[in-house]
Coordinates of C-alpha atoms in Angstrom, one line a residue:
X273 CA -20.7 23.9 -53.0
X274 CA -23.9 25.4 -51.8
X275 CA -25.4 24.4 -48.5
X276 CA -28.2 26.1 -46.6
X277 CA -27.6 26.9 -43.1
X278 CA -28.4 28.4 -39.9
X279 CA -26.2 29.9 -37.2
X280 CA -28.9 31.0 -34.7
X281 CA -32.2 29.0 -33.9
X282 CA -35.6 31.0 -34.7
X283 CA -38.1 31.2 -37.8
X284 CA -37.7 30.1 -41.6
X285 CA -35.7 33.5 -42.0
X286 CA -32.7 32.2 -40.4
X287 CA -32.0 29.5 -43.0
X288 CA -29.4 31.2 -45.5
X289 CA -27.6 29.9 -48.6
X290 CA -24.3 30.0 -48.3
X291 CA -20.6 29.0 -50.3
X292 CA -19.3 26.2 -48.4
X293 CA -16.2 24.2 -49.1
X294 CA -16.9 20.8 -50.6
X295 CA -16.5 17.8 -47.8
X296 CA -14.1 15.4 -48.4
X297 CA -14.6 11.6 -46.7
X298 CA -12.6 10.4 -44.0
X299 CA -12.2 6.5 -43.0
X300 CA -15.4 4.4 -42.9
X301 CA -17.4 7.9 -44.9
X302 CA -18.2 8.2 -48.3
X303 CA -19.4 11.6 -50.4
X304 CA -22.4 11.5 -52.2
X305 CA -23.4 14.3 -54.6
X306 CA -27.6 14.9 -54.1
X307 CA -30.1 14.6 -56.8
X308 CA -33.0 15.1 -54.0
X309 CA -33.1 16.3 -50.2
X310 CA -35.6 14.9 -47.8
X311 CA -37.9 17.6 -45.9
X312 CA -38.9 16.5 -42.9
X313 CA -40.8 18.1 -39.7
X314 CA -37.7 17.3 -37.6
X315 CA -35.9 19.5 -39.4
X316 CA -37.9 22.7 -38.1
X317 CA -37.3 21.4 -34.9
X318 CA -33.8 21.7 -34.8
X319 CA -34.0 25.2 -36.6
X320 CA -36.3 26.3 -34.1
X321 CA -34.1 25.2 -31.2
X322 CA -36.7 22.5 -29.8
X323 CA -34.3 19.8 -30.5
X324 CA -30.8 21.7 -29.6
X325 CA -28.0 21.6 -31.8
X326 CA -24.4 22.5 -32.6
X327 CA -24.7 25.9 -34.4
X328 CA -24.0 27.2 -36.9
X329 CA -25.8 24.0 -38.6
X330 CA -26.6 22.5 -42.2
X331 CA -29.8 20.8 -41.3
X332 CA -31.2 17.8 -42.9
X333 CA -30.6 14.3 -42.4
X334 CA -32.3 12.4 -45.5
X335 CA -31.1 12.6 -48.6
X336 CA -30.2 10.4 -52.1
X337 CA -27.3 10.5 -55.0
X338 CA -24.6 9.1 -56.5
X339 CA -21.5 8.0 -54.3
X340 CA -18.6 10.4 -56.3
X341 CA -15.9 9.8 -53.6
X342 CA -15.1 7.2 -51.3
X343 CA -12.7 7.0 -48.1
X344 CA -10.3 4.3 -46.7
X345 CA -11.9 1.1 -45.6
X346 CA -14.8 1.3 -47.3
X347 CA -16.3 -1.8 -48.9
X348 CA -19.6 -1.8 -48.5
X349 CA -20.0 1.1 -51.2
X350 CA -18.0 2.4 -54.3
X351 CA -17.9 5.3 -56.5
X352 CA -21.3 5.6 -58.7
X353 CA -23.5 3.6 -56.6
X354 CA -26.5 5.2 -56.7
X355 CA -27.4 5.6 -52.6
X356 CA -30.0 7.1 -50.2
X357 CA -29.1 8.0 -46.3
X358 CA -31.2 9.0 -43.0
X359 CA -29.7 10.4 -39.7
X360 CA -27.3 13.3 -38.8
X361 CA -27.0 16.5 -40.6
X362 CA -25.9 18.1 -43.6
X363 CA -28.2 17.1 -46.2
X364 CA -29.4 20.7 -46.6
X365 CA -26.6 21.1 -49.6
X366 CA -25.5 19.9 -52.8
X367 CA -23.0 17.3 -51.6
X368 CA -22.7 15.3 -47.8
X369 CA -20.4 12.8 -46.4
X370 CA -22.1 9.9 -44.6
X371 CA -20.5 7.0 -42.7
X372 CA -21.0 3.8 -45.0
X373 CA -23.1 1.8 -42.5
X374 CA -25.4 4.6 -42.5
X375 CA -26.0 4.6 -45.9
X376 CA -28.1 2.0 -48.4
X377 CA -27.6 0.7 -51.6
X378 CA -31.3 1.6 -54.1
X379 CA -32.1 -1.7 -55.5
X380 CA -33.4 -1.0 -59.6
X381 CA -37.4 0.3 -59.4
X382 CA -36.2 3.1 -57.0
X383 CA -35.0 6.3 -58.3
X384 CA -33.2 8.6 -56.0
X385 CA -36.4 11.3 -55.8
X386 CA -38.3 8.1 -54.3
X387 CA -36.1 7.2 -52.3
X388 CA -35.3 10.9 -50.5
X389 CA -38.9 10.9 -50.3
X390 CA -39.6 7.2 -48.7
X391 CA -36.1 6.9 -46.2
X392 CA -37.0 8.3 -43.3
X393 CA -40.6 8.1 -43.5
X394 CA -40.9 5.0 -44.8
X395 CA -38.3 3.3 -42.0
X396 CA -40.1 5.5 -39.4
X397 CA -43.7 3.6 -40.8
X398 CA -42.1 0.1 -40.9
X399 CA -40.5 0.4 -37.0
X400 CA -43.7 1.6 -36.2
X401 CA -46.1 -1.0 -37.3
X402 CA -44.0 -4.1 -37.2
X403 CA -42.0 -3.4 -34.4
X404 CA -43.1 -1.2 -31.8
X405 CA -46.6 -2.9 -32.2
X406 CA -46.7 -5.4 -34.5
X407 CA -50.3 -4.7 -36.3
X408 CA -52.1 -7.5 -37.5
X409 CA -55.0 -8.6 -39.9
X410 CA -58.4 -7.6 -38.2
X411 CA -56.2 -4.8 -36.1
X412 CA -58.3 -1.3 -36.1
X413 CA -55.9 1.3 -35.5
X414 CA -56.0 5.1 -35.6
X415 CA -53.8 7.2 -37.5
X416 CA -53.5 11.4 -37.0
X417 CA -52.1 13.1 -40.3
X418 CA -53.0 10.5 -42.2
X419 CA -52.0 12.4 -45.4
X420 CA -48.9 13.5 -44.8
X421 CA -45.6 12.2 -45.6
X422 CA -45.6 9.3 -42.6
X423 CA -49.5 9.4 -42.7
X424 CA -49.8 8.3 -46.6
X425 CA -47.2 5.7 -46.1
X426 CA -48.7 4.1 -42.6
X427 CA -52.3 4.2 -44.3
X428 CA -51.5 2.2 -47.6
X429 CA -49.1 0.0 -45.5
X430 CA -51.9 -0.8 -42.6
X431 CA -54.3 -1.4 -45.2
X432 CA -51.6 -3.6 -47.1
X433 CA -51.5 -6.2 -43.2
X434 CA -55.1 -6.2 -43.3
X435 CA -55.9 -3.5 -40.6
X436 CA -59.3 -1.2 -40.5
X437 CA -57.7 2.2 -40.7
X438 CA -59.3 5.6 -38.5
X439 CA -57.9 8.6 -40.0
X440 CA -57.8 12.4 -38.6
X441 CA -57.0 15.3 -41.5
X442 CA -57.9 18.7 -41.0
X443 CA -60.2 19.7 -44.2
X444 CA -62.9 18.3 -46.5
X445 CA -59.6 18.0 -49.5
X446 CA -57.7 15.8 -47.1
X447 CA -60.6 13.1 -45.8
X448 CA -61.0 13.1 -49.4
X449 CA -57.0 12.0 -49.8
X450 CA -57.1 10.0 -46.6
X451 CA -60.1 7.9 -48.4
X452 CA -58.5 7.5 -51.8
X453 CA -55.0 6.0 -49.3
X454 CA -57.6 3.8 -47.9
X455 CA -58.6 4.7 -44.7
X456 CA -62.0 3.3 -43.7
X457 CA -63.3 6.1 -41.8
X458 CA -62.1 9.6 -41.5
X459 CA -62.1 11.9 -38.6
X460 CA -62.3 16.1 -39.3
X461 CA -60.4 16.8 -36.1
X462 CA -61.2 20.2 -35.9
X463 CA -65.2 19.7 -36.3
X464 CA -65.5 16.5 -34.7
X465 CA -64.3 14.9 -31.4
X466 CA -61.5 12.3 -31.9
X467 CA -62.5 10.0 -29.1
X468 CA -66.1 10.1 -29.6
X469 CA -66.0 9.3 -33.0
X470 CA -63.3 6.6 -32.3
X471 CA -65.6 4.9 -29.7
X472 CA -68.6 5.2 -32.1
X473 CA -66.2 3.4 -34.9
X474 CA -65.3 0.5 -32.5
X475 CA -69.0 0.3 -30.4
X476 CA -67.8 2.0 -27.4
X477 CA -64.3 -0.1 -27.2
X478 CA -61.6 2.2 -28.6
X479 CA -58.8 1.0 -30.6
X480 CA -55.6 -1.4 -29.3
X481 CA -53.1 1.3 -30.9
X482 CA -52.7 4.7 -31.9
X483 CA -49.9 6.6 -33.9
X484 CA -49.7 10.3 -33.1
X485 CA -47.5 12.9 -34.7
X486 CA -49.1 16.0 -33.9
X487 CA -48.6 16.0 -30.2
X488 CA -49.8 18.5 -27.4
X489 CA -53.5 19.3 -29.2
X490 CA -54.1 15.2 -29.8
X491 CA -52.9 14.3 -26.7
X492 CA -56.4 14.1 -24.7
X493 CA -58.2 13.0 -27.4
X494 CA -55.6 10.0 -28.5
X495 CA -55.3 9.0 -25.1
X496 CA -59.3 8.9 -25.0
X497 CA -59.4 6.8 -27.9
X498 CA -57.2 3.8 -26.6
X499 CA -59.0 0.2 -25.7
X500 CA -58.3 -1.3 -22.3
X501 CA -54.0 -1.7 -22.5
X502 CA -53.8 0.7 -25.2
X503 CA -50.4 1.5 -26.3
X504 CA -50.3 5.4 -27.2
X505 CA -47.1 5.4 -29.6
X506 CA -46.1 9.3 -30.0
X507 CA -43.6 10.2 -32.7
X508 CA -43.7 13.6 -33.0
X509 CA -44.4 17.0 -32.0
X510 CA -46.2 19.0 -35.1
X511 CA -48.3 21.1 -32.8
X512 CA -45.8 21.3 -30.1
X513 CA -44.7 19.1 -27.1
X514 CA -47.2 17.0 -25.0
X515 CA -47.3 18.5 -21.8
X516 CA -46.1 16.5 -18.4
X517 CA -48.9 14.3 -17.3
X518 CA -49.1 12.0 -14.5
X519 CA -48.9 8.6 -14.7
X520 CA -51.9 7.7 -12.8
X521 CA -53.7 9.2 -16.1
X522 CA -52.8 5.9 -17.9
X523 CA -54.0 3.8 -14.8
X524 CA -57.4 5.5 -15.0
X525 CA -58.0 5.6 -18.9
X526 CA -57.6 1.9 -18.4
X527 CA -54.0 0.6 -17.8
X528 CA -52.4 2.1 -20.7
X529 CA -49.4 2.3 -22.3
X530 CA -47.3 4.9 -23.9
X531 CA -44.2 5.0 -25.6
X532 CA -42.4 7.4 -27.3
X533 CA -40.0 5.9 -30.2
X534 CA -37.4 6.8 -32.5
X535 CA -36.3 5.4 -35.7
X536 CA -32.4 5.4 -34.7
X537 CA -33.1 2.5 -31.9
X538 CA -34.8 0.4 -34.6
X539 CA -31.9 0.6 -37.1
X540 CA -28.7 0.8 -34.6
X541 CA -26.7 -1.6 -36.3
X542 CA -26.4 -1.9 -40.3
X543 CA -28.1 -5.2 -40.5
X544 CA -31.3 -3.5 -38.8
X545 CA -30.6 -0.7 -40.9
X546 CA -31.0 -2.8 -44.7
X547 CA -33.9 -5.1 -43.3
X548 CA -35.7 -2.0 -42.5
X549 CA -35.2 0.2 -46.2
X550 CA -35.6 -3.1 -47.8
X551 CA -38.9 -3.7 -46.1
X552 CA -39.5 -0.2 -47.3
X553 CA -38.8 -0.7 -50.7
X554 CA -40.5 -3.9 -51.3
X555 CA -44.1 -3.0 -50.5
X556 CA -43.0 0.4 -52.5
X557 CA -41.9 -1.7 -55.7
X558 CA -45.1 -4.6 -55.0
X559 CA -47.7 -0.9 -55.7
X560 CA -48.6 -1.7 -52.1
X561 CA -47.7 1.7 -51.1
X562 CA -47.8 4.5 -53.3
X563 CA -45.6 7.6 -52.7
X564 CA -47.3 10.6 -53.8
X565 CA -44.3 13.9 -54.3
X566 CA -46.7 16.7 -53.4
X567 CA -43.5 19.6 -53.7
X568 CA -40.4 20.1 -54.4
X569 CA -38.5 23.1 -53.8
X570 CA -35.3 24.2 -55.1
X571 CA -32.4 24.0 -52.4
X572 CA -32.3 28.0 -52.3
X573 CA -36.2 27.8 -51.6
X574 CA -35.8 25.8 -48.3
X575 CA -37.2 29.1 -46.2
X576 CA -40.6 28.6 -48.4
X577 CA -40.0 24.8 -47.7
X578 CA -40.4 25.4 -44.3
X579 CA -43.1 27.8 -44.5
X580 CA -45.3 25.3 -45.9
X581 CA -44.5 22.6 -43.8
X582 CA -44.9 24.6 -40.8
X583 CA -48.0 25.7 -42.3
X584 CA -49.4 22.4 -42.9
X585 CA -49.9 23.6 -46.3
X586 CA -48.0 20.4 -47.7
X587 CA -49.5 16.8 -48.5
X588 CA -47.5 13.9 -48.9
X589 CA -43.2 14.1 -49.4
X590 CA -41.6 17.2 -49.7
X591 CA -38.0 17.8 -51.6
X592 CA -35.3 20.0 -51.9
X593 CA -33.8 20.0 -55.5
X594 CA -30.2 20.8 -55.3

């Protein structure tokens, strides 16, 4: 079969397309043949080296199909269920074997392009705001990148609980997105200060929660933004870690807190894992939440794949096509 992969860490031009042989699935695993690839900003991460991996390395870890082989003691899955998956690697290729429990069953209303598209992003979204703090009606909360492929789903999904949503884009083209999601103010980040806009929004008292994906150039601003006991909830590193801070900085911007989640603790066991993609899929199917396929890209076009997300030149999901 045909896989991209990398076998030294560095730019987009280290990705190559290669013949690999076909996996077969051991106990508890199943194979699934891909209809569509999740892109994902973690997956530059790991093929620039910021996340360290085993090399060489099929990345991807989101991806949905059709279950064409199964292995002993499965029962949770058969042969032609039609199936999505987040987590590990190998999704960068035409076929994957996943453990069962990883993987989820796509009720009827979701087709596997959706789903590859909604997985990760949409399970990230519902830990997020449920979990790691559970927004509520009334809530105002600010979001950076609100239009891309978390953004779109966090906006239309805030908006859904009854929260009054601040949003950050980068150009005149995205406030305009970030409006038409929902938001009810937008922040241009690069002509306008984050915080001082925030504390205009909310008459000088910030806002009880902030989700930022960008990372090191947010960082001051987010943590500006935050009401007295604040939580700061980072999730990602778009432009590049945060850099070490100390802790007294959260004492002084006025006991704050910060935490920085990932999905896998929210969905360790398979019974978090289904109330999460079925969460996910419900306010999908109810028109709640929208999910807007900005690109696709062939599987042999994942270098220009990760030009464009690197480039910020991408709005809403991204897909390989095998």
């Amino acid at each position: 079969m045909r896989a991209v992969r990398f076998e030294k860490t560095g730019g987009p031009e280290v990705l190559e397309v290669v013949e690999v042989d076909t996996p077969e699935p051991k106990a508890g695993q199943v194979r699934v043949r891909h209809e569509a690839i999740g892109l994902n900003f973690i997956d530059t991460y790991h093929r620039t080296g910021l996340y360290p991996v085993k090399l060489p390395c099929i990345p991807g870890g989101e991806a949905a199909g059709v279950v064409e082989a199964v292995g002993d003691g499965v029962t949770r899955l058969k042969a032609g269920d039609r199936i999505a998956y987040t987590g590990g690697f190998g999704a960068y290729a035409e076929a994957n074997v996943v453990q069962a429990d990883r993987a989820v069953k796509l009720p009827e209303g979701i087709d596997t392009r959706t789903a590859a598209a909604i997985l990760l992003k949409g399970m990230t979204t519902e830990a997020l705001i449920r979990r790691t703090y559970p927004v509520k009606a009334g809530d105002t909360v600010l979001v950076h990148a609100a239009v891309g492929g978390v953004g779109q789903i966090m906006t239309q999904w805030l908006k859904a609980l009854g929260a009054e949503v601040i949003a950050t884009v980068g150009s005149e083209a995205k406030a305009a997105k970030a409006r038409e999601l929902g938001a009810d103010h937008v922040i241009l980040y690069r002509d306008q200060g984050v915080a001082a806009e925030v504390r205009r929004i909310t008459g000088g008292k910030g806002v009880p929660v902030a989700y930022d994906a960008v990372g090191k150039d947010t960082f001051e601003g987010t943590l500006s933004s935050l009401a007295r006991r604040g939580l700061f909830v980072s999730f990602g590193n778009a432009s590049g870690p945060v850099p070490p801070f100390p802790p007294a900085r959260l004492a002084a911007g006025g006991s704050l807190y910060l935490t920085r989640p990932t999905l896998f603790d929210y969905i360790v066991t398979p019974e978090e894992l289904d109330a999460s993609a079925a969460a996910v899929f419900e306010v999908v199917m109810s028109g709640k939440v929208k999910i807007e396929i900005g690109q696709t890209f062939t599987l042999t076009d994942a270098r220009k794949a990760h030009e464009a997300l690197e480039g910020r030149a991408t709005v809403g999901a991204s897909l390989l096509i095998p």
